[in-house]
Coordinates of C-alpha atoms and ligand atoms in Angstrom, one line a residue:
M1 CA 177.1 37.5 37.3
N2 CA 176.5 35.2 40.4
Y3 CA 175.3 32.1 38.9
L4 CA 173.1 29.6 40.8
I5 CA 175.3 26.2 41.2
D6 CA 174.2 23.6 43.2
R7 CA 176.2 21.0 45.7
F8 CA 176.6 18.8 42.8
G9 CA 178.2 21.1 40.3
R10 CA 174.5 21.4 38.6
K11 CA 174.1 25.0 37.0
I12 CA 170.8 26.2 37.3
T13 CA 169.3 28.0 34.3
Y14 CA 165.6 27.3 34.3
I15 CA 162.8 27.8 36.6
R16 CA 159.4 26.5 36.1
F17 CA 156.5 28.5 37.5
S18 CA 153.3 27.7 38.6
V19 CA 151.4 30.7 38.3
T20 CA 148.3 29.3 39.5
S21 CA 147.1 26.1 41.3
R22 CA 143.6 26.7 39.7
C23 CA 142.6 24.4 37.0
N24 CA 139.5 23.9 34.4
F25 CA 140.1 20.5 33.9
N26 CA 140.4 17.8 36.5
C27 CA 142.7 14.9 35.2
M28 CA 142.5 11.6 36.6
Y29 CA 146.1 11.3 37.1
C30 CA 146.7 15.1 38.4
V31 CA 144.9 14.7 41.6
S32 CA 145.7 17.0 44.6
H33 CA 146.2 16.7 48.0
I34 CA 144.2 19.8 49.3
D35 CA 145.6 21.2 52.7
E36 CA 142.7 22.7 54.4
G37 CA 143.1 25.9 55.9
K38 CA 146.0 26.7 53.6
K39 CA 146.8 30.0 52.0
T40 CA 145.3 30.2 48.3
E41 CA 146.2 34.0 47.6
E42 CA 148.6 33.9 44.5
F43 CA 151.3 36.0 43.5
T44 CA 150.0 39.2 41.3
K45 CA 151.4 40.2 38.3
D46 CA 153.7 43.0 39.9
D47 CA 155.1 39.8 42.3
M48 CA 155.8 37.9 39.2
A49 CA 157.7 41.0 37.4
F50 CA 159.8 41.7 40.3
L51 CA 160.6 37.6 40.5
F52 CA 161.7 37.4 36.8
R53 CA 163.7 40.4 37.2
T54 CA 165.6 39.0 40.1
V55 CA 166.0 35.3 38.7
S56 CA 167.3 36.8 35.5
E57 CA 170.3 38.5 37.4
L58 CA 170.9 35.2 38.8
G59 CA 171.4 33.6 35.6
I60 CA 168.2 32.1 34.6
E61 CA 167.9 32.0 31.1
K62 CA 164.8 29.6 30.6
V63 CA 161.2 30.0 32.2
R64 CA 158.3 27.7 32.0
I65 CA 154.9 29.0 32.6
T66 CA 152.7 26.3 34.0
G67 CA 150.0 25.7 36.5
G68 CA 147.3 24.5 37.3
E69 CA 145.9 25.8 34.2
P70 CA 148.0 29.1 33.4
L71 CA 145.5 30.4 31.2
L72 CA 143.2 30.7 33.9
R73 CA 145.3 33.9 35.0
K74 CA 143.4 37.0 33.5
D75 CA 146.9 38.7 33.5
I76 CA 148.5 36.0 31.7
I77 CA 149.7 38.3 28.9
D78 CA 151.3 40.8 31.3
I79 CA 152.9 37.9 32.9
V80 CA 154.7 36.6 30.1
R81 CA 155.4 40.1 28.7
S82 CA 157.1 41.1 32.2
A83 CA 159.2 37.9 31.7
S84 CA 160.2 38.5 28.3
I85 CA 161.8 42.1 29.1
N86 CA 164.5 40.4 31.2
E87 CA 167.9 40.5 29.5
N88 CA 169.0 37.0 30.1
I89 CA 165.8 35.4 29.9
N90 CA 165.6 34.1 26.3
E91 CA 163.3 31.3 26.2
I92 CA 159.8 31.5 27.6
V93 CA 157.5 28.4 27.5
L94 CA 154.0 27.8 28.4
T95 CA 152.7 24.3 29.2
T96 CA 148.8 24.3 29.0
N97 CA 145.8 22.0 28.4
G98 CA 145.2 24.2 25.2
S99 CA 141.4 25.0 26.0
L100 CA 141.9 28.5 25.9
L101 CA 144.6 28.8 23.1
R102 CA 142.5 29.7 20.6
Q103 CA 141.9 33.5 22.0
F104 CA 145.6 33.6 23.6
A105 CA 147.9 32.0 21.0
Q106 CA 148.7 35.2 19.2
P107 CA 148.5 37.7 21.9
L108 CA 150.9 35.5 23.8
K109 CA 153.5 35.3 20.9
D110 CA 152.9 38.9 20.4
V111 CA 154.6 39.8 23.9
G112 CA 157.6 37.3 23.5
L113 CA 156.3 33.8 24.3
T114 CA 158.7 31.2 22.2
R115 CA 156.6 28.2 22.4
V116 CA 153.8 25.9 23.9
N117 CA 153.6 22.2 25.1
I118 CA 150.0 21.4 25.0
S119 CA 148.8 18.0 27.0
L120 CA 146.9 15.9 25.1
D121 CA 146.6 12.5 26.2
T122 CA 144.2 11.0 23.5
L123 CA 142.4 11.7 20.1
R124 CA 139.5 9.8 21.2
R125 CA 136.5 12.4 22.2
E126 CA 135.1 9.8 24.7
V127 CA 138.3 9.0 26.1
F128 CA 139.2 12.6 26.5
E129 CA 136.2 13.2 28.5
E130 CA 137.1 10.4 30.7
I131 CA 140.4 11.5 31.4
T132 CA 139.8 15.2 31.8
Q133 CA 136.1 15.2 33.0
R134 CA 135.6 18.0 30.6
D135 CA 134.1 17.9 27.0
F136 CA 136.7 20.3 25.6
F137 CA 138.2 18.0 22.9
E138 CA 137.5 20.6 20.0
N139 CA 138.9 23.4 22.1
V140 CA 142.0 21.6 22.5
M141 CA 142.3 21.0 18.9
D142 CA 141.6 24.5 17.7
G143 CA 144.1 25.6 20.5
V144 CA 147.1 23.4 18.7
S145 CA 146.1 25.1 15.1
A146 CA 146.0 28.6 16.6
S147 CA 149.5 27.8 18.3
I148 CA 150.9 26.6 15.0
N149 CA 149.3 29.8 13.1
A150 CA 150.8 31.9 15.5
G151 CA 154.1 30.4 15.0
L152 CA 154.6 29.1 18.8
T153 CA 156.7 26.4 17.4
P154 CA 158.2 23.7 17.5
L155 CA 155.1 22.8 19.1
K156 CA 155.2 20.2 21.8
I157 CA 152.4 17.6 22.4
N158 CA 152.5 16.1 26.1
T159 CA 151.2 12.6 26.7
V160 CA 150.9 10.9 29.6
L161 CA 151.0 7.3 29.3
M162 CA 148.4 4.9 31.1
K163 CA 148.0 1.5 30.9
G164 CA 144.4 0.4 30.2
I165 CA 143.5 4.0 29.3
N166 CA 145.5 5.2 26.3
E167 CA 147.6 2.4 24.7
E168 CA 145.4 2.6 21.8
D169 CA 146.2 6.1 21.3
V170 CA 150.2 5.8 21.1
I171 CA 150.3 5.2 17.3
P172 CA 147.7 8.0 16.5
I173 CA 149.3 10.3 18.7
A174 CA 152.7 9.4 17.3
E175 CA 151.6 9.8 13.9
L176 CA 150.7 13.5 14.4
S177 CA 154.7 13.7 14.0
L178 CA 154.4 12.3 10.8
K179 CA 151.8 14.7 9.4
Y180 CA 152.8 17.9 11.4
P181 CA 156.1 19.5 12.3
V182 CA 155.3 18.8 15.9
V183 CA 157.0 16.9 18.8
V184 CA 155.0 14.6 20.8
R185 CA 156.6 13.7 23.9
F186 CA 155.2 10.6 25.7
I187 CA 155.5 11.0 29.9
E188 CA 155.7 8.3 32.1
L189 CA 152.9 8.6 34.6
M190 CA 154.2 9.8 38.1
P191 CA 152.7 8.7 41.3
V192 CA 150.6 11.9 42.6
G193 CA 148.5 12.1 45.8
N194 CA 149.2 8.3 46.8
N195 CA 145.8 7.3 45.4
G196 CA 146.8 3.8 43.9
F197 CA 146.1 5.0 40.3
W198 CA 149.8 5.2 39.3
K199 CA 150.3 1.2 40.5
D200 CA 147.2 0.5 38.5
H201 CA 148.4 2.4 35.1
Y202 CA 152.0 3.1 34.9
M203 CA 153.4 2.1 31.5
S204 CA 157.1 2.3 30.9
F205 CA 158.2 4.6 27.9
T206 CA 159.7 1.3 26.4
E207 CA 156.3 -0.4 26.1
A208 CA 155.2 2.7 24.2
L209 CA 157.9 2.7 22.0
D210 CA 157.5 -1.2 21.1
I211 CA 154.0 -0.2 19.8
I212 CA 155.1 2.2 17.8
K213 CA 158.1 0.2 16.4
S214 CA 155.5 -2.7 15.8
K215 CA 154.4 -0.2 12.8
Y216 CA 157.3 2.1 12.1
E217 CA 160.9 2.3 11.4
L218 CA 162.3 4.6 13.6
N219 CA 165.3 6.9 13.3
V220 CA 167.2 7.9 16.5
G221 CA 166.7 11.9 16.7
K222 CA 168.4 14.5 18.6
G223 CA 166.7 17.0 21.2
A224 CA 167.9 20.3 22.1
K225 CA 170.7 20.8 24.6
G226 CA 169.5 20.1 28.1
E227 CA 166.6 18.4 27.0
V228 CA 164.6 15.7 29.1
A229 CA 163.6 13.5 26.5
D230 CA 165.0 10.8 24.5
Y231 CA 164.2 11.5 20.6
Y232 CA 163.2 9.1 17.7
E233 CA 161.7 10.0 14.2
I234 CA 159.7 7.8 12.1
V235 CA 161.2 7.6 8.8
G236 CA 160.2 10.2 6.6
S237 CA 158.3 12.3 9.2
E238 CA 158.2 16.1 9.8
G239 CA 158.3 16.0 13.6
K240 CA 159.8 14.1 16.4
I241 CA 158.6 11.5 19.3
G242 CA 160.1 12.0 22.3
F243 CA 160.3 10.3 25.8
I244 CA 160.3 11.5 29.1
T245 CA 161.2 8.8 31.6
P246 CA 161.1 10.3 35.3
V247 CA 160.1 7.0 36.6
S248 CA 162.1 4.1 34.5
Q249 CA 165.7 6.2 34.1
H250 CA 165.4 9.6 35.6
F251 CA 167.6 12.6 34.5
C252 CA 168.5 13.9 38.0
D253 CA 172.2 14.3 36.8
T254 CA 171.5 17.1 34.4
C255 CA 168.3 18.6 36.4
N256 CA 169.2 22.3 36.0
R257 CA 165.8 23.6 37.1
I258 CA 163.9 24.7 40.4
R259 CA 160.2 25.1 40.8
I260 CA 158.2 28.2 42.3
T261 CA 154.7 28.1 42.8
A262 CA 152.1 30.9 42.7
M263 CA 151.8 30.5 46.7
G264 CA 155.5 31.6 47.2
K265 CA 157.3 28.3 47.7
I266 CA 160.5 27.2 46.1
Y267 CA 160.9 23.5 45.3
P268 CA 164.1 22.2 44.5
C269 CA 162.8 19.0 43.0
L270 CA 159.4 17.8 42.3
F271 CA 159.7 14.9 44.8
S272 CA 160.9 17.4 47.3
N273 CA 159.3 17.4 50.8
E274 CA 161.3 20.5 51.5
S275 CA 160.4 23.9 50.1
I276 CA 161.7 27.4 50.7
D277 CA 159.0 30.2 51.7
I278 CA 160.0 33.3 49.4
W279 CA 156.3 34.9 49.8
D280 CA 157.4 37.7 52.2
A281 CA 160.4 38.7 50.3
V282 CA 158.7 38.6 46.9
K283 CA 155.7 41.0 48.7
L284 CA 158.0 43.3 50.2
Q285 CA 160.1 43.5 47.0
D286 CA 163.3 42.7 49.1
S287 CA 165.8 41.5 46.5
D288 CA 168.6 40.9 48.7
E289 CA 166.3 38.3 51.1
L290 CA 164.9 36.7 47.7
I291 CA 168.5 36.1 46.5
K292 CA 169.4 34.6 49.8
L293 CA 166.3 32.4 49.6
I294 CA 166.9 31.1 46.3
E295 CA 170.5 30.5 46.8
Q296 CA 169.5 28.6 49.7
S297 CA 166.7 26.2 47.8
V298 CA 169.6 25.7 45.3
K299 CA 172.0 24.5 48.1
I300 CA 169.4 22.1 49.3
K301 CA 168.6 20.8 45.9
P302 CA 169.1 16.8 46.0
A303 CA 171.2 14.7 43.8
A304 CA 168.3 12.9 42.6
H305 CA 164.9 11.7 43.8
G306 CA 164.9 7.9 44.5
V307 CA 164.2 5.1 42.2
I308 CA 160.3 5.0 42.2
K309 CA 159.0 1.3 42.9
K310 CA 155.7 0.0 43.1
D311 CA 155.7 -0.6 46.8
D312 CA 157.4 2.9 47.7
K313 CA 155.7 5.6 49.6
Q314 CA 157.3 8.3 47.2
F315 CA 154.6 10.5 45.7
I316 CA 153.8 14.1 44.4
K317 CA 151.4 15.9 46.8
N318 CA 150.1 18.3 44.5
M319 CA 150.7 18.5 40.9
K320 CA 148.7 21.7 40.3
E321 CA 150.7 23.7 42.7
L322 CA 154.0 22.2 41.5
G323 CA 153.2 22.6 37.6
G324 CA 154.7 19.2 36.3
Ligands
LIG1 N1 147.4 22.4 33.1 C1 148.7 22.5 32.2 C2 148.8 21.0 31.4 O1 148.0 20.2 31.7 O2 149.6 21.1 30.7 C3 149.8 22.8 33.0 C4 149.8 21.9 34.7 S1 150.1 20.4 34.5 C5 150.5 19.9 35.9 C6 152.1 19.9 33.7 C7 152.0 18.4 33.0 O3 152.2 17.6 34.1 C8 151.0 18.3 32.1 O4 151.6 17.9 30.9 C9 150.7 16.8 32.7 O5 150.3 15.9 31.8 C10 151.9 16.7 33.6 N2 151.3 15.4 34.7 C11 150.4 15.8 35.7 N3 150.1 14.9 36.4 C12 151.0 13.8 36.0 C13 151.6 12.5 36.5 N4 150.8 11.9 37.4 N5 152.4 12.0 35.7 C14 153.2 12.5 34.7 N6 152.8 14.0 34.0 C15 151.8 14.4 34.8
LIG2 FE1 144.7 20.7 35.0 FE2 147.0 20.0 33.5 FE3 146.3 18.8 36.0 FE4 145.1 18.5 34.0 S1 147.3 18.0 34.0 S2 144.2 18.7 35.8 S3 144.9 20.4 32.8 S4 146.5 21.1 35.9

């Protein structure tokens, strides 16, 4: 097999696929730069089936379905099924805001979804509304239960740390791992859309860790191979607590992923300005051309993104298009 190996010897086995840039939430940290006149057409499920087949032939083992909100795709069941039928793809994970999971959890499990990550930044309903601009807190909590019941486990909860907004939630969210077999992952806020929000609300993982340690004794735990988080366990807990630290300690050395957007661009890094356009190759189902373009995107994968500083100009333009 022709594996994808970049200039720095990193083997690329993981694709993050943003299947739509549309979303039913409007999270305060996920603002997106809207490019007037930009193509908004998305790949169809048949395009995606072709894409999954091709990347599977290139040694891709893990697919993350993200967005925007992936469950807004009416054909999401077919999309997941078309990924799962490929021989090499052995892990398909969905990242979702959870609001539509109650209806989708079981059907997704039935067509081969491995597990879900649900984004949940607070357990306080009014703060949830402030962060997401939507009154869907109960729907998300229902989605959490539905996913556990469907066996989409280990369930991971993603919580973006925001100083002045959800510090009070750090302990209650960490405590979910005490009561349930879930993995809670606190994510450092990344700069999106150059709007000043990041400068005002960035909080390092050490601050969250100190908050948890002020109440609980923690054991250092283990993540699965290739995981980007550092893990801890509250003594006696069912689940785990992880920290994803793209800002304070980036994990570029072991990065094994590329990102594909629903509008046909491959981004070799979340912070890349450079992308490779695969729209036509996918639409024409031209696998030779597509393989050439994917290999090209791996060749331009940078060694690392720079250290993000408060006075930097480095920011992510469109999180919904890139999928986080
Ligand atoms: N809509 C889905 C969701 O919210 O899970 C999937 C797409 S969302 C872009 C993917 C992940 O990116 C979510 O866990 C979200 O919290 C995270 N995210 C979005 N903006 C972020 C930011 N500025 N910093 C850190 N994480 C961010
Ligand atoms: Fe939508 Fe997810 Fe972005 Fe929130 S984080 S606006 S749910 S894409």
